[in-house]
Short mmCIF file of C-alpha atoms in Angstrom, two decimals:
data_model
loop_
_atom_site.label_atom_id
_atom_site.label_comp_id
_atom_site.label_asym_id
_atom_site.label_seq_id
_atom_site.Cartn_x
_atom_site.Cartn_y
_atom_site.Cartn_z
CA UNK A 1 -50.14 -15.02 -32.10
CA UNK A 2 -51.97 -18.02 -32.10
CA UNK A 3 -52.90 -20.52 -29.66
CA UNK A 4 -53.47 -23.52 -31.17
CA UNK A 5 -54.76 -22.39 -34.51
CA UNK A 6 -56.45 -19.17 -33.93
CA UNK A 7 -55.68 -16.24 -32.13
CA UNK A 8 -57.57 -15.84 -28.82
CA UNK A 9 -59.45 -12.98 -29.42
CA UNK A 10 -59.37 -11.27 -32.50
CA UNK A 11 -61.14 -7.72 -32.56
CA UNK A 12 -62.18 -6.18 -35.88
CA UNK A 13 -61.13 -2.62 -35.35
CA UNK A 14 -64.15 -0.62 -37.13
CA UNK A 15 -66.60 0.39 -34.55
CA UNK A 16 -64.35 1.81 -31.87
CA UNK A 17 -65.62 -0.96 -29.23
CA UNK A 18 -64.37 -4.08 -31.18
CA UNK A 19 -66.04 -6.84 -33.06
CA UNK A 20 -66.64 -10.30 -31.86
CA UNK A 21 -63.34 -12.27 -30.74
CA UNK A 22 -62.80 -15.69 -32.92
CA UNK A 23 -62.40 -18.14 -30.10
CA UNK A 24 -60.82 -21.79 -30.63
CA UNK A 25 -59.20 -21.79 -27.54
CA UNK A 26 -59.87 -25.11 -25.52
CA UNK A 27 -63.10 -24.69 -23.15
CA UNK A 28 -61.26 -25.92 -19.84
CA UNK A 29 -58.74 -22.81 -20.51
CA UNK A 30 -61.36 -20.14 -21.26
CA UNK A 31 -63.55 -21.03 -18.18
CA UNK A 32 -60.47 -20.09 -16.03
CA UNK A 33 -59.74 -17.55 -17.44
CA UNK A 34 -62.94 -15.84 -17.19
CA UNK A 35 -62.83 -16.40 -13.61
CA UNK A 36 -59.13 -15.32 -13.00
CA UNK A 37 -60.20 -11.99 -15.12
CA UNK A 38 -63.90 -11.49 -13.99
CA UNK A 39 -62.19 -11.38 -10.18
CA UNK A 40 -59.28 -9.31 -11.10
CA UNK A 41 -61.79 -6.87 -12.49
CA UNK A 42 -63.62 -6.36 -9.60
CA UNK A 43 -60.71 -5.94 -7.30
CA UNK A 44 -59.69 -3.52 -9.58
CA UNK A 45 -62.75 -1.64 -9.68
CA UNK A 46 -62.51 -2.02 -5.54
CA UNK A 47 -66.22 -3.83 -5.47
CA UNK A 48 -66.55 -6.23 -3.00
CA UNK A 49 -68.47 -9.40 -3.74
CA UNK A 50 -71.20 -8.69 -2.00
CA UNK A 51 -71.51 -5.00 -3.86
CA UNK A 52 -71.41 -7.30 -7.37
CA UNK A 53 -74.06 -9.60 -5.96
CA UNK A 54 -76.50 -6.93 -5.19
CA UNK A 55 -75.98 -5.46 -8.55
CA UNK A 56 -77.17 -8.55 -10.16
CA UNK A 57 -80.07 -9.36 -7.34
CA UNK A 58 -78.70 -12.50 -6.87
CA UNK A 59 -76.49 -14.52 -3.87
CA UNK A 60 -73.28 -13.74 -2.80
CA UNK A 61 -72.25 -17.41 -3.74
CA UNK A 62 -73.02 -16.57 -7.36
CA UNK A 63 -70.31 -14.21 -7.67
CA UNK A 64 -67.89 -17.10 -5.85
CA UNK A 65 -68.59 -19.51 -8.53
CA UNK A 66 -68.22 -17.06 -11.44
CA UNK A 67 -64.76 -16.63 -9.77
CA UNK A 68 -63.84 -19.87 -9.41
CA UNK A 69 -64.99 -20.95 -12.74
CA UNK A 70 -67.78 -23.56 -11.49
CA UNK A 71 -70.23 -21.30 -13.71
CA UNK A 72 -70.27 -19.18 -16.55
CA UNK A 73 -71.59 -15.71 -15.53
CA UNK A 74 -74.79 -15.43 -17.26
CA UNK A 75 -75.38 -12.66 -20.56
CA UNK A 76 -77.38 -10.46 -18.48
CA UNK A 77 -75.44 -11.10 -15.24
CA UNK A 78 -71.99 -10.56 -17.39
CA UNK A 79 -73.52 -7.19 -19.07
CA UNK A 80 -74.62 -5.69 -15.87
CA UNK A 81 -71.05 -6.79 -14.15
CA UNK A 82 -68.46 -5.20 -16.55
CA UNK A 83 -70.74 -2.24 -16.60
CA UNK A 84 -69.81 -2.02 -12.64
CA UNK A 85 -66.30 -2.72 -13.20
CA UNK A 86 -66.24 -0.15 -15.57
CA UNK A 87 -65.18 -2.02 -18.76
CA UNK A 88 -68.39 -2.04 -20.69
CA UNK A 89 -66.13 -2.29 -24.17
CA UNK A 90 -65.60 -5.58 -22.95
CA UNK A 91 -69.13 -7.04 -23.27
CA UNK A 92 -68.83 -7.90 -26.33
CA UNK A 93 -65.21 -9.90 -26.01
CA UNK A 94 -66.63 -12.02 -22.82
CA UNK A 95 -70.01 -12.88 -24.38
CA UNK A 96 -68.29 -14.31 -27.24
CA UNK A 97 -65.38 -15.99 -24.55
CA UNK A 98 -68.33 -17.18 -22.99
CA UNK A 99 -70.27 -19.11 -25.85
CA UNK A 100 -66.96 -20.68 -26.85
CA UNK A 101 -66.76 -22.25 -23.58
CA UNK A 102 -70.45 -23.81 -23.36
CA UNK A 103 -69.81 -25.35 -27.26
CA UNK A 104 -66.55 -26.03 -27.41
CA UNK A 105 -65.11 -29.72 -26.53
CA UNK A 106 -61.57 -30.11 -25.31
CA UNK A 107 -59.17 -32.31 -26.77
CA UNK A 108 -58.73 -34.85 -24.50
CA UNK A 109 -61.93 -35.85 -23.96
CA UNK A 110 -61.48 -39.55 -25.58
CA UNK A 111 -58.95 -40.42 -23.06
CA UNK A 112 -61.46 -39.26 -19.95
CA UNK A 113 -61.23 -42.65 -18.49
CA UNK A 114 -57.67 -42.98 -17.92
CA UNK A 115 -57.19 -38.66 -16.90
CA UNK A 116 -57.95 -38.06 -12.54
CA UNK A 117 -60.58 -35.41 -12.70
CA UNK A 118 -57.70 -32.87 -11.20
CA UNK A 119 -55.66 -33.57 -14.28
CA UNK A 120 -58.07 -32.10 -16.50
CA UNK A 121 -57.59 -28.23 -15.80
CA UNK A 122 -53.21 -28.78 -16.74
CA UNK A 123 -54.27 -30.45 -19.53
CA UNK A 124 -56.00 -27.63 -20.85
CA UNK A 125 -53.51 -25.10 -19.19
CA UNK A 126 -51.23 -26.68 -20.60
CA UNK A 127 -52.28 -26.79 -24.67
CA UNK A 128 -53.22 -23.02 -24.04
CA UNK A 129 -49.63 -21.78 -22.34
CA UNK A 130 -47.55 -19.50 -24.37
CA UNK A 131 -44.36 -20.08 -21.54
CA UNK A 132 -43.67 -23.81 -20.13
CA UNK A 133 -40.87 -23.65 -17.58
CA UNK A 134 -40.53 -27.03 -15.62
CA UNK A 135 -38.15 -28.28 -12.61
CA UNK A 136 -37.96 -31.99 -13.02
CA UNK A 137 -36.38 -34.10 -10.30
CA UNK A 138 -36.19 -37.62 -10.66
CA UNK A 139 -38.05 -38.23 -14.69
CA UNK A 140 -37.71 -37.15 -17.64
CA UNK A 141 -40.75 -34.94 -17.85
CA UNK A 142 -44.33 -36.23 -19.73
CA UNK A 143 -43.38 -34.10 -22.75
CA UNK A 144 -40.27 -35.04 -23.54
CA UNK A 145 -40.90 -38.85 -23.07
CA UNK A 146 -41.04 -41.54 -24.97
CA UNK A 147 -43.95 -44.18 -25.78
CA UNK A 148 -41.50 -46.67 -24.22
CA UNK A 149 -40.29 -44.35 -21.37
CA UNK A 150 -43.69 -43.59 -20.42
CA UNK A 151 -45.56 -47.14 -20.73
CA UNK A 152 -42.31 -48.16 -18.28
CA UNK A 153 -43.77 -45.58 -15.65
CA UNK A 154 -46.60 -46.61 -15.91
CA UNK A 155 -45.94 -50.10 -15.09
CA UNK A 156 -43.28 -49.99 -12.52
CA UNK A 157 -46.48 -47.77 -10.87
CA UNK A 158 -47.93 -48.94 -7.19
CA UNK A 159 -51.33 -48.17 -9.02
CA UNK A 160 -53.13 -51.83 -10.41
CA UNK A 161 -53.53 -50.29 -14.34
CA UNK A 162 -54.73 -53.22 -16.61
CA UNK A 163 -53.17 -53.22 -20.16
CA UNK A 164 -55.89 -50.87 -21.80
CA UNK A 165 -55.51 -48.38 -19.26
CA UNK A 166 -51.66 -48.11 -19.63
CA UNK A 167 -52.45 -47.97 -23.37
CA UNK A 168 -54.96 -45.06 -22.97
CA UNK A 169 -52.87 -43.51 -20.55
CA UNK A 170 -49.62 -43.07 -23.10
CA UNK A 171 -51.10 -42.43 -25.86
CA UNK A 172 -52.81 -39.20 -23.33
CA UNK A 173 -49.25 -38.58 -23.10
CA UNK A 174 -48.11 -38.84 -26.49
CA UNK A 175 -50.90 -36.65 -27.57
CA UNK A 176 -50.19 -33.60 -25.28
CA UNK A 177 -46.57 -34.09 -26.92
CA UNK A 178 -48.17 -32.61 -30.64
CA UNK A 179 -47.89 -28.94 -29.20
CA UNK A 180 -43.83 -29.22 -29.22
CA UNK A 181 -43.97 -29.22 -33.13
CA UNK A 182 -47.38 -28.02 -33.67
CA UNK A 183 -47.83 -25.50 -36.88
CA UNK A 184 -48.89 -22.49 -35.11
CA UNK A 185 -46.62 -20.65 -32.46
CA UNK A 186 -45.46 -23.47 -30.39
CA UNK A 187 -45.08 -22.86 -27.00
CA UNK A 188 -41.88 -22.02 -25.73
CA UNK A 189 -40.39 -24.67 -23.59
CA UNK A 190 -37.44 -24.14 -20.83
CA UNK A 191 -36.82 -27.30 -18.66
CA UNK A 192 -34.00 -27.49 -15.67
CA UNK A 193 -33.30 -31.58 -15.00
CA UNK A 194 -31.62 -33.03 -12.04
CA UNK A 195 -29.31 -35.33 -13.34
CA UNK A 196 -31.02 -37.68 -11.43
CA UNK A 197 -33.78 -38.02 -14.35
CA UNK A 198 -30.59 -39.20 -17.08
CA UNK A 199 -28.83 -41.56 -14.67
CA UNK A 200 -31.90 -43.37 -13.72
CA UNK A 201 -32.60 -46.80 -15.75
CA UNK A 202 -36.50 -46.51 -16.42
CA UNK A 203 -37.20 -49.51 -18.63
CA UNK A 204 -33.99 -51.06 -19.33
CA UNK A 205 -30.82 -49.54 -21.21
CA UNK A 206 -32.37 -49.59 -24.86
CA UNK A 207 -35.66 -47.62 -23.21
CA UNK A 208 -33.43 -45.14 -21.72
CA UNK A 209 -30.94 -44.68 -24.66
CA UNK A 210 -33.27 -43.91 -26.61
CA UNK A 211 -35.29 -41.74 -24.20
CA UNK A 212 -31.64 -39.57 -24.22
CA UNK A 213 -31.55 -39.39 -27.94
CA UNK A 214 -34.68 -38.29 -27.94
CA UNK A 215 -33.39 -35.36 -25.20
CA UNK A 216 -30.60 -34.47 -27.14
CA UNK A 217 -33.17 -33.84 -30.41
CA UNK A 218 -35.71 -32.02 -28.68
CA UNK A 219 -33.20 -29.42 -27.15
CA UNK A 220 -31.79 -28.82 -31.12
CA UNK A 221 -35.54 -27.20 -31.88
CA UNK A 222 -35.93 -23.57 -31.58
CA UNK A 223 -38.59 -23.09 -28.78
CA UNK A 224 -37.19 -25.51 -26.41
CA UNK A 225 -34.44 -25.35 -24.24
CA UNK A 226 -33.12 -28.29 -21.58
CA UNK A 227 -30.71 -27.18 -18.60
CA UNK A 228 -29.07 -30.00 -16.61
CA UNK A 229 -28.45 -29.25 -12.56
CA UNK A 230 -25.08 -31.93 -11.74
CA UNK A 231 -24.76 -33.60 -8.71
CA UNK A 232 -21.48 -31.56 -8.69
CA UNK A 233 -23.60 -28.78 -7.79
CA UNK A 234 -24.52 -30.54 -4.25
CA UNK A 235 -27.73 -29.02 -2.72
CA UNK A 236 -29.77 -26.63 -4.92
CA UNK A 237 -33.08 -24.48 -5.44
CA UNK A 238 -35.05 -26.98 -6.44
CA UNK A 239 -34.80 -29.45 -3.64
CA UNK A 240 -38.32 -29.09 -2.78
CA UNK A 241 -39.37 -31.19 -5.74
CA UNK A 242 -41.05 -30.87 -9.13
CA UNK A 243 -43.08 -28.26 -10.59
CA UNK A 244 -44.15 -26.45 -13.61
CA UNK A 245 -45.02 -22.93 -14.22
CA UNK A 246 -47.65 -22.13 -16.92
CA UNK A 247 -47.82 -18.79 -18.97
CA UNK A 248 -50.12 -17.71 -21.04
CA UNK A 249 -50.10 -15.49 -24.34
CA UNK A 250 -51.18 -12.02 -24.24
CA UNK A 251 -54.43 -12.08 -24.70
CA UNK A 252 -54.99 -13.48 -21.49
CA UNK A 253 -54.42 -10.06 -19.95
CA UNK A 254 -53.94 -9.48 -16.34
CA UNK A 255 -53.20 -13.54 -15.76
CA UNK A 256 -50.68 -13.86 -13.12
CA UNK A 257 -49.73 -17.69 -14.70
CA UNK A 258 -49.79 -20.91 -12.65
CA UNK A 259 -47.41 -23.22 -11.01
CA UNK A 260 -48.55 -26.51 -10.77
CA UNK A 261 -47.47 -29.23 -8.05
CA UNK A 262 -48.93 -33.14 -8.09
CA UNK A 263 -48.61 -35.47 -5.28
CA UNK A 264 -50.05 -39.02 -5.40
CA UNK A 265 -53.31 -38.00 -4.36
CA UNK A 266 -54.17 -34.89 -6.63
CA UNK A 267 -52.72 -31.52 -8.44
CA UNK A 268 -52.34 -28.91 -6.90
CA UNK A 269 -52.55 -25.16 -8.89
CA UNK A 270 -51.32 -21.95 -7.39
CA UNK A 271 -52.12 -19.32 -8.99
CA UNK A 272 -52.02 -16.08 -6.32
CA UNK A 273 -49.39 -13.43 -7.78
CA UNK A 274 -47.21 -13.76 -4.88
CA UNK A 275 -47.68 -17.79 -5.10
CA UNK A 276 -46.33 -17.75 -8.49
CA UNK A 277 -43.52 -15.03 -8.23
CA UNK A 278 -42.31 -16.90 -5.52
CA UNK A 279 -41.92 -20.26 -7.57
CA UNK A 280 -40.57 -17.97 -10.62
CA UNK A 281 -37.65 -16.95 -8.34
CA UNK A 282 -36.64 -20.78 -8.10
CA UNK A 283 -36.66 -21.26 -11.13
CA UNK A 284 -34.66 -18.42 -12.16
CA UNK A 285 -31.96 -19.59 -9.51
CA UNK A 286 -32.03 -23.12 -10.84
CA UNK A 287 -31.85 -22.00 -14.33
CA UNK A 288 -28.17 -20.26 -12.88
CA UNK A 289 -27.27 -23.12 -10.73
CA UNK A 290 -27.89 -25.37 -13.60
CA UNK A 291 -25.55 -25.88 -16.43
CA UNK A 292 -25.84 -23.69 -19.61
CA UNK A 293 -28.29 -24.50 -22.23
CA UNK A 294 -25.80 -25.28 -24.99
CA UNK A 295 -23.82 -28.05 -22.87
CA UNK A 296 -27.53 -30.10 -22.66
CA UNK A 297 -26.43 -32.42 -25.59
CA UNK A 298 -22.88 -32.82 -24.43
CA UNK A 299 -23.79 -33.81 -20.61
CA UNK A 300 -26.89 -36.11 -21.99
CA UNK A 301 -24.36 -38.18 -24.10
CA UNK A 302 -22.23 -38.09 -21.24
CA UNK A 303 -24.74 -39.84 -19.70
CA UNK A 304 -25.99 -42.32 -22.28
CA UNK A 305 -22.35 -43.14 -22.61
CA UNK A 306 -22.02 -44.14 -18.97
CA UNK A 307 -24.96 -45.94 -18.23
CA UNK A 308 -26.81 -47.29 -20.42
CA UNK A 309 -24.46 -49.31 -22.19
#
């Protein structure tokens, strides 16, 4: 499978180890990923941190920020580490993971000025997931939104954003929209609304009709699929608020996924098995409380119908 373009690792079967992996996977994405695995590894291999920093002769704090993806482990540093862990046919795989993350540049990097410095880890989460399964409360989620939708956001904002900024800011937004369609093995997309998000006039009635054509479109592709929750249904699972759950495609073995949360101030990623199964069991009971897939376009017209005339 291939995410975006080329698979992420792609071994040449001929020496019984593996040849080098062909890497085009954004850099953001890789770095955690290296950490996630390079700490599930030693678990695994029941090292303490302390026992991995010894190996290597260096501080305890090194092994912390190879972990938490502030650094790259370093080639020797790397070699000596999976040899510990006991996966020394892996050398080769995470050398090559690891130059691809020191010269690659990620996508978004022409819209830096208008992207919080928290933002940029979904982004690239978010280009490399295989799974997107979202619980959106009150708006019609970035994805699915239109230029006019999302420029109305923007402005009805408390935030001061001058014209070039909201600019920047949607086209961010329309950009990260390209993986819906894009050539090679889109991600698969499963998003519960309230019906809040429908009934609620962002930008006048033209914005929003067209924002719920646009809904009904979207949920006629393949590899995405929009629940609504009714008011009918009264209190439900997802009255905590809005989240997404990223998952990733299979070469990113051992990743537990993450669920990501933003408030006003920042985003917040959890990413702790037990963290993530526990938002994956909300989601599976909103997905029942919520109205079958196939009555989406019926219930979206409904709504078009009703108030945005």
């Amino acid at each position: 499978m291939a995410y975006p373009g080329e698979p992420l690792a792609q071994y040449v079967e001929e020496t019984g180890v593996g040849g080098s992996p062909v890497v085009t996977l954004n850099p953001t994405a890789i770095r955690r990923w290296i950490a996630i695995e390079m700490q599930r590894l030693r678990q695994a291999a029941d090292h303490k941190p302390e026992d991995a920093a010894k190996r290597i002769g260096k501080a305890k704090t090194v092994i912390h920020h190879i972990e938490t993806g502030r650094n790259l482990p370093a080639p020797a540093d790397l070699e000596v580490l999976l040899n510990l862990y006991g996966v020394a046919e892996r050398v080769p795989f995470f050398r090559e993971l690891v130059k691809s993350a020191k010269r690659g540049t990620d996508w978004w990097i022409g819209f830096t000025s208008t992207v919080p410095e928290w933002f940029n880890l979904y982004l690239g989460l978010e280009s490399a997931a295989a799974r997107i399964s979202s619980y959106d409360s009150q708006w019609i989620p970035g994805l699915f939104q239109t230029r006019e939708y999302a420029e109305a956001l923007y402005r009805a904002g408390e935030q001061r954003m001058t014209d070039d900024e909201v600019a920047s800011a949607v086209e961010l937004r329309m950009a990260r929209q390209e993986i819906i369609t894009r050539h090679d093995d889109p991600p698969q997309i499963w998003c519960v609304l309230d019906e809040n998000a429908l009934r609620r006039q962002v930008g006048g009635p033209d914005v929003m009709r067209a924002q719920l054509d646009r809904l009904v479109k979207l949920a006629e592709l393949p590899n995405v699929d929009i629940q609504i929750v009714p008011h009918a249904i009264g209190a439900h699972a997802g009255a905590e608020g809005t989240f997404t759950i990223l998952d990733y495609p299979p070469d990113f073995e051992g990743d537990p996924g993450t669920v990501y949360v933003e408030t006003r101030q920042q985003g917040i990623y959890y990413e702790r098995p037990e963290q993530v199964t526990d938002y994956r069991r909300v989601f599976e009971r909103l997905q029942v409380q919520a109205e079958k897939p196939e009555k989406s376009p019926a219930l979206i017209s409904k709504a078009q119908t009703k108030d945005t005339r």
